């Protein structure tokens, strides 16, 4: 049993060992920095939930709900545009869910967007970690701005997010960091 500050120090080593056994693509997305380096990316530290690092490593059960998402909007500015639809895919599932303003029986697109945002926010907060391409600088910021516009609670600012754009920028040397370029390079 590892306790106190030793427990906190044991977690990065445990994470490195876990990362070395994970698939190449997920290892690339996780990046070098972990939760103890000041930037919580992946996974959230289970030691905070009363488990010791040793117990976690012995069971080797890392059950984390990772949700990939992308938004489509009518503009790049959230004060002018609205969110038209949001696509979700939980990692490990082949099913893609799309929520759209057309799914709601509101004639006013602003009211339909408010209903959409309630469902999107609920869906995002059910996950343990998010994956988005340029999500830290566009998707989450756009969603939060629209949530504020509708006087709804915003998403947490430090929620674990794997931003594939940032990972590609920091760890790969490609001609650009667009999602299609990364996908072609990795052959996915």
PDB file of C-alpha atoms in Angstrom:
ATOM      1  CA  UNK A   1       0.000   0.000   0.000  1.00  0.00           C
ATOM      2  CA  UNK A   2       1.388   3.389  -0.985  1.00  0.00           C
ATOM      3  CA  UNK A   3       0.161   6.306   1.086  1.00  0.00           C
ATOM      4  CA  UNK A   4       0.412  10.076   1.350  1.00  0.00           C
ATOM      5  CA  UNK A   5       2.926  11.883  -0.820  1.00  0.00           C
ATOM      6  CA  UNK A   6       4.450   8.562  -1.882  1.00  0.00           C
ATOM      7  CA  UNK A   7       1.104   7.653  -3.392  1.00  0.00           C
ATOM      8  CA  UNK A   8       1.172  10.870  -5.423  1.00  0.00           C
ATOM      9  CA  UNK A   9       4.755  10.223  -6.531  1.00  0.00           C
ATOM     10  CA  UNK A  10       3.995   6.606  -7.502  1.00  0.00           C
ATOM     11  CA  UNK A  11       1.222   7.561  -9.928  1.00  0.00           C
ATOM     12  CA  UNK A  12       3.408   9.012 -12.760  1.00  0.00           C
ATOM     13  CA  UNK A  13       5.560   5.861 -12.812  1.00  0.00           C
ATOM     14  CA  UNK A  14       2.444   3.729 -12.830  1.00  0.00           C
ATOM     15  CA  UNK A  15       1.038   5.797 -15.683  1.00  0.00           C
ATOM     16  CA  UNK A  16       4.237   5.417 -17.712  1.00  0.00           C
ATOM     17  CA  UNK A  17       4.090   1.644 -17.319  1.00  0.00           C
ATOM     18  CA  UNK A  18       0.422   1.636 -18.345  1.00  0.00           C
ATOM     19  CA  UNK A  19       1.160   3.830 -21.373  1.00  0.00           C
ATOM     20  CA  UNK A  20       3.930   1.518 -22.525  1.00  0.00           C
ATOM     21  CA  UNK A  21       1.399  -1.344 -22.676  1.00  0.00           C
ATOM     22  CA  UNK A  22      -1.290   0.621 -24.505  1.00  0.00           C
ATOM     23  CA  UNK A  23      -1.771   0.828 -28.283  1.00  0.00           C
ATOM     24  CA  UNK A  24       0.515   3.194 -30.197  1.00  0.00           C
ATOM     25  CA  UNK A  25      -2.187   5.638 -31.193  1.00  0.00           C
ATOM     26  CA  UNK A  26      -3.586   6.074 -27.669  1.00  0.00           C
ATOM     27  CA  UNK A  27      -0.025   6.436 -26.333  1.00  0.00           C
ATOM     28  CA  UNK A  28       0.517   9.207 -28.877  1.00  0.00           C
ATOM     29  CA  UNK A  29      -2.680  10.970 -27.835  1.00  0.00           C
ATOM     30  CA  UNK A  30      -1.875  10.760 -24.135  1.00  0.00           C
ATOM     31  CA  UNK A  31       1.454  12.465 -24.654  1.00  0.00           C
ATOM     32  CA  UNK A  32       4.465  12.579 -22.420  1.00  0.00           C
ATOM     33  CA  UNK A  33       2.971  14.760 -19.697  1.00  0.00           C
ATOM     34  CA  UNK A  34       0.589  13.173 -17.225  1.00  0.00           C
ATOM     35  CA  UNK A  35      -1.744  14.284 -14.483  1.00  0.00           C
ATOM     36  CA  UNK A  36       1.040  15.039 -12.028  1.00  0.00           C
ATOM     37  CA  UNK A  37       2.877  17.490 -14.299  1.00  0.00           C
ATOM     38  CA  UNK A  38       0.435  20.327 -13.687  1.00  0.00           C
ATOM     39  CA  UNK A  39      -1.749  19.634 -16.737  1.00  0.00           C
ATOM     40  CA  UNK A  40      -4.428  16.996 -16.294  1.00  0.00           C
ATOM     41  CA  UNK A  41      -4.823  15.282 -19.632  1.00  0.00           C
ATOM     42  CA  UNK A  42      -5.364  11.573 -19.095  1.00  0.00           C
ATOM     43  CA  UNK A  43      -6.394   9.719 -17.016  1.00  0.00           C
ATOM     44  CA  UNK A  44      -7.644  11.495 -13.898  1.00  0.00           C
ATOM     45  CA  UNK A  45      -5.655  10.373 -10.859  1.00  0.00           C
ATOM     46  CA  UNK A  46      -7.531   7.425  -9.296  1.00  0.00           C
ATOM     47  CA  UNK A  47      -5.558   7.906  -6.066  1.00  0.00           C
ATOM     48  CA  UNK A  48      -7.941  10.775  -5.290  1.00  0.00           C
ATOM     49  CA  UNK A  49     -10.779   8.256  -5.162  1.00  0.00           C
ATOM     50  CA  UNK A  50      -9.212   6.254  -2.333  1.00  0.00           C
ATOM     51  CA  UNK A  51      -7.367   3.645  -4.382  1.00  0.00           C
ATOM     52  CA  UNK A  52      -3.654   3.194  -3.933  1.00  0.00           C
ATOM     53  CA  UNK A  53      -1.445   3.224  -7.006  1.00  0.00           C
ATOM     54  CA  UNK A  54      -0.372  -0.319  -6.206  1.00  0.00           C
ATOM     55  CA  UNK A  55      -3.975  -1.562  -6.045  1.00  0.00           C
ATOM     56  CA  UNK A  56      -4.727   0.013  -9.398  1.00  0.00           C
ATOM     57  CA  UNK A  57      -1.645  -1.485 -11.027  1.00  0.00           C
ATOM     58  CA  UNK A  58      -2.387  -4.938  -9.610  1.00  0.00           C
ATOM     59  CA  UNK A  59      -5.943  -4.995 -10.920  1.00  0.00           C
ATOM     60  CA  UNK A  60      -4.949  -3.353 -14.246  1.00  0.00           C
ATOM     61  CA  UNK A  61      -8.484  -2.140 -14.661  1.00  0.00           C
ATOM     62  CA  UNK A  62      -8.591   1.325 -16.139  1.00  0.00           C
ATOM     63  CA  UNK A  63     -12.244   1.828 -16.894  1.00  0.00           C
ATOM     64  CA  UNK A  64     -12.441   5.311 -18.294  1.00  0.00           C
ATOM     65  CA  UNK A  65     -15.236   6.607 -20.498  1.00  0.00           C
ATOM     66  CA  UNK A  66     -13.572   8.568 -23.270  1.00  0.00           C
ATOM     67  CA  UNK A  67     -15.858  10.553 -25.521  1.00  0.00           C
ATOM     68  CA  UNK A  68     -14.744  11.957 -28.879  1.00  0.00           C
ATOM     69  CA  UNK A  69     -16.815  14.885 -30.083  1.00  0.00           C
ATOM     70  CA  UNK A  70     -16.954  17.599 -32.723  1.00  0.00           C
ATOM     71  CA  UNK A  71     -19.265  20.544 -33.233  1.00  0.00           C
ATOM     72  CA  UNK A  72     -20.526  22.192 -36.387  1.00  0.00           C
ATOM     73  CA  UNK A  73     -21.565  25.811 -36.137  1.00  0.00           C
ATOM     74  CA  UNK A  74     -22.980  28.511 -38.376  1.00  0.00           C
ATOM     75  CA  UNK A  75     -20.007  30.808 -37.730  1.00  0.00           C
ATOM     76  CA  UNK A  76     -16.535  30.806 -36.185  1.00  0.00           C
ATOM     77  CA  UNK A  77     -17.650  33.487 -33.709  1.00  0.00           C
ATOM     78  CA  UNK A  78     -19.869  32.308 -30.875  1.00  0.00           C
ATOM     79  CA  UNK A  79     -21.446  35.726 -30.321  1.00  0.00           C
ATOM     80  CA  UNK A  80     -22.831  35.661 -33.854  1.00  0.00           C
ATOM     81  CA  UNK A  81     -23.158  31.966 -34.759  1.00  0.00           C
ATOM     82  CA  UNK A  82     -25.097  29.058 -33.280  1.00  0.00           C
ATOM     83  CA  UNK A  83     -24.273  25.395 -32.833  1.00  0.00           C
ATOM     84  CA  UNK A  84     -26.001  23.384 -35.531  1.00  0.00           C
ATOM     85  CA  UNK A  85     -25.020  19.859 -34.500  1.00  0.00           C
ATOM     86  CA  UNK A  86     -22.625  17.882 -32.314  1.00  0.00           C
ATOM     87  CA  UNK A  87     -21.257  14.446 -33.124  1.00  0.00           C
ATOM     88  CA  UNK A  88     -20.252  11.994 -30.366  1.00  0.00           C
ATOM     89  CA  UNK A  89     -18.488   8.664 -30.351  1.00  0.00           C
ATOM     90  CA  UNK A  90     -17.517   6.815 -27.208  1.00  0.00           C
ATOM     91  CA  UNK A  91     -14.132   5.128 -27.595  1.00  0.00           C
ATOM     92  CA  UNK A  92     -14.675   1.370 -27.784  1.00  0.00           C
ATOM     93  CA  UNK A  93     -18.034   1.740 -29.491  1.00  0.00           C
ATOM     94  CA  UNK A  94     -18.692   1.810 -33.216  1.00  0.00           C
ATOM     95  CA  UNK A  95     -21.861   3.872 -32.839  1.00  0.00           C
ATOM     96  CA  UNK A  96     -21.737   7.574 -33.699  1.00  0.00           C
ATOM     97  CA  UNK A  97     -24.455   9.793 -32.234  1.00  0.00           C
ATOM     98  CA  UNK A  98     -25.328  13.152 -33.741  1.00  0.00           C
ATOM     99  CA  UNK A  99     -27.468  15.704 -31.951  1.00  0.00           C
ATOM    100  CA  UNK A 100     -28.838  18.464 -34.151  1.00  0.00           C
ATOM    101  CA  UNK A 101     -31.046  21.528 -33.723  1.00  0.00           C
ATOM    102  CA  UNK A 102     -33.387  19.805 -36.188  1.00  0.00           C
ATOM    103  CA  UNK A 103     -34.042  17.072 -33.584  1.00  0.00           C
ATOM    104  CA  UNK A 104     -36.056  19.541 -31.483  1.00  0.00           C
ATOM    105  CA  UNK A 105     -39.521  20.690 -32.415  1.00  0.00           C
ATOM    106  CA  UNK A 106     -38.801  24.369 -31.951  1.00  0.00           C
ATOM    107  CA  UNK A 107     -39.420  26.827 -34.748  1.00  0.00           C
ATOM    108  CA  UNK A 108     -36.935  29.305 -33.287  1.00  0.00           C
ATOM    109  CA  UNK A 109     -33.331  28.084 -33.894  1.00  0.00           C
ATOM    110  CA  UNK A 110     -32.079  29.886 -30.770  1.00  0.00           C
ATOM    111  CA  UNK A 111     -34.527  27.994 -28.530  1.00  0.00           C
ATOM    112  CA  UNK A 112     -33.664  24.759 -30.307  1.00  0.00           C
ATOM    113  CA  UNK A 113     -29.973  25.482 -29.691  1.00  0.00           C
ATOM    114  CA  UNK A 114     -30.661  25.952 -25.971  1.00  0.00           C
ATOM    115  CA  UNK A 115     -32.281  22.509 -25.794  1.00  0.00           C
ATOM    116  CA  UNK A 116     -29.411  21.060 -27.816  1.00  0.00           C
ATOM    117  CA  UNK A 117     -26.853  22.611 -25.461  1.00  0.00           C
ATOM    118  CA  UNK A 118     -28.573  21.125 -22.403  1.00  0.00           C
ATOM    119  CA  UNK A 119     -28.311  17.652 -23.942  1.00  0.00           C
ATOM    120  CA  UNK A 120     -24.737  18.212 -25.157  1.00  0.00           C
ATOM    121  CA  UNK A 121     -23.605  19.431 -21.751  1.00  0.00           C
ATOM    122  CA  UNK A 122     -25.229  16.468 -20.031  1.00  0.00           C
ATOM    123  CA  UNK A 123     -23.642  14.034 -22.483  1.00  0.00           C
ATOM    124  CA  UNK A 124     -20.161  15.556 -22.155  1.00  0.00           C
ATOM    125  CA  UNK A 125     -20.251  15.548 -18.356  1.00  0.00           C
ATOM    126  CA  UNK A 126     -21.154  11.828 -18.276  1.00  0.00           C
ATOM    127  CA  UNK A 127     -17.707  11.032 -19.726  1.00  0.00           C
ATOM    128  CA  UNK A 128     -14.403  10.901 -17.829  1.00  0.00           C
ATOM    129  CA  UNK A 129     -12.290  12.334 -20.640  1.00  0.00           C
ATOM    130  CA  UNK A 130     -12.891  14.044 -23.988  1.00  0.00           C
ATOM    131  CA  UNK A 131     -11.113  13.842 -27.326  1.00  0.00           C
ATOM    132  CA  UNK A 132     -11.466  16.699 -29.796  1.00  0.00           C
ATOM    133  CA  UNK A 133      -9.376  18.142 -32.595  1.00  0.00           C
ATOM    134  CA  UNK A 134      -8.628  21.782 -31.741  1.00  0.00           C
ATOM    135  CA  UNK A 135     -11.157  21.287 -28.944  1.00  0.00           C
ATOM    136  CA  UNK A 136      -9.291  23.299 -26.320  1.00  0.00           C
ATOM    137  CA  UNK A 137      -9.318  26.421 -28.505  1.00  0.00           C
ATOM    138  CA  UNK A 138     -12.560  26.104 -30.448  1.00  0.00           C
ATOM    139  CA  UNK A 139     -15.109  23.417 -29.532  1.00  0.00           C
ATOM    140  CA  UNK A 140     -15.168  23.776 -25.728  1.00  0.00           C
ATOM    141  CA  UNK A 141     -14.809  27.571 -25.902  1.00  0.00           C
ATOM    142  CA  UNK A 142     -17.638  27.859 -28.436  1.00  0.00           C
ATOM    143  CA  UNK A 143     -19.877  25.582 -26.345  1.00  0.00           C
ATOM    144  CA  UNK A 144     -19.122  27.554 -23.159  1.00  0.00           C
ATOM    145  CA  UNK A 145     -19.832  30.868 -24.880  1.00  0.00           C
ATOM    146  CA  UNK A 146     -23.186  29.617 -26.140  1.00  0.00           C
ATOM    147  CA  UNK A 147     -23.978  28.150 -22.700  1.00  0.00           C
ATOM    148  CA  UNK A 148     -23.302  31.577 -21.150  1.00  0.00           C
ATOM    149  CA  UNK A 149     -25.501  33.222 -23.781  1.00  0.00           C
ATOM    150  CA  UNK A 150     -28.376  30.938 -22.766  1.00  0.00           C
ATOM    151  CA  UNK A 151     -27.598  31.432 -19.042  1.00  0.00           C
ATOM    152  CA  UNK A 152     -26.790  27.740 -18.568  1.00  0.00           C
ATOM    153  CA  UNK A 153     -23.936  26.345 -16.443  1.00  0.00           C
ATOM    154  CA  UNK A 154     -20.651  26.125 -18.366  1.00  0.00           C
ATOM    155  CA  UNK A 155     -18.369  23.126 -18.758  1.00  0.00           C
ATOM    156  CA  UNK A 156     -15.546  22.764 -16.230  1.00  0.00           C
ATOM    157  CA  UNK A 157     -12.408  24.584 -17.444  1.00  0.00           C
ATOM    158  CA  UNK A 158      -9.927  21.876 -16.431  1.00  0.00           C
ATOM    159  CA  UNK A 159     -11.834  18.800 -17.585  1.00  0.00           C
ATOM    160  CA  UNK A 160      -9.470  16.103 -18.975  1.00  0.00           C
ATOM    161  CA  UNK A 161      -9.263  16.718 -22.713  1.00  0.00           C
ATOM    162  CA  UNK A 162      -7.061  15.051 -25.285  1.00  0.00           C
ATOM    163  CA  UNK A 163      -6.602  17.617 -28.018  1.00  0.00           C
ATOM    164  CA  UNK A 164      -5.295  15.819 -31.097  1.00  0.00           C
ATOM    165  CA  UNK A 165      -4.247  19.117 -32.685  1.00  0.00           C
ATOM    166  CA  UNK A 166      -2.018  20.012 -29.730  1.00  0.00           C
ATOM    167  CA  UNK A 167      -0.605  16.498 -29.541  1.00  0.00           C
ATOM    168  CA  UNK A 168       0.275  16.541 -33.244  1.00  0.00           C
ATOM    169  CA  UNK A 169       1.779  20.010 -32.951  1.00  0.00           C
ATOM    170  CA  UNK A 170       3.940  19.092 -29.959  1.00  0.00           C
ATOM    171  CA  UNK A 171       4.939  15.529 -30.830  1.00  0.00           C
ATOM    172  CA  UNK A 172       4.899  15.196 -34.616  1.00  0.00           C
ATOM    173  CA  UNK A 173       6.585  17.151 -37.385  1.00  0.00           C
ATOM    174  CA  UNK A 174       3.996  17.088 -40.158  1.00  0.00           C
ATOM    175  CA  UNK A 175       3.400  19.649 -42.919  1.00  0.00           C
ATOM    176  CA  UNK A 176       0.303  20.819 -41.012  1.00  0.00           C
ATOM    177  CA  UNK A 177      -1.773  19.671 -38.046  1.00  0.00           C
ATOM    178  CA  UNK A 178      -5.118  19.192 -39.754  1.00  0.00           C
ATOM    179  CA  UNK A 179      -7.069  16.090 -38.780  1.00  0.00           C
ATOM    180  CA  UNK A 180      -6.982  14.655 -42.310  1.00  0.00           C
ATOM    181  CA  UNK A 181      -3.182  14.985 -42.447  1.00  0.00           C
ATOM    182  CA  UNK A 182      -2.762  13.196 -39.104  1.00  0.00           C
ATOM    183  CA  UNK A 183      -5.212  10.486 -40.138  1.00  0.00           C
ATOM    184  CA  UNK A 184      -3.440   9.860 -43.446  1.00  0.00           C
ATOM    185  CA  UNK A 185      -0.044   9.794 -41.726  1.00  0.00           C
ATOM    186  CA  UNK A 186      -1.202   7.237 -39.120  1.00  0.00           C
ATOM    187  CA  UNK A 187      -3.143   5.238 -41.702  1.00  0.00           C
ATOM    188  CA  UNK A 188      -6.430   5.377 -39.836  1.00  0.00           C
TER     189      UNK A 188
END
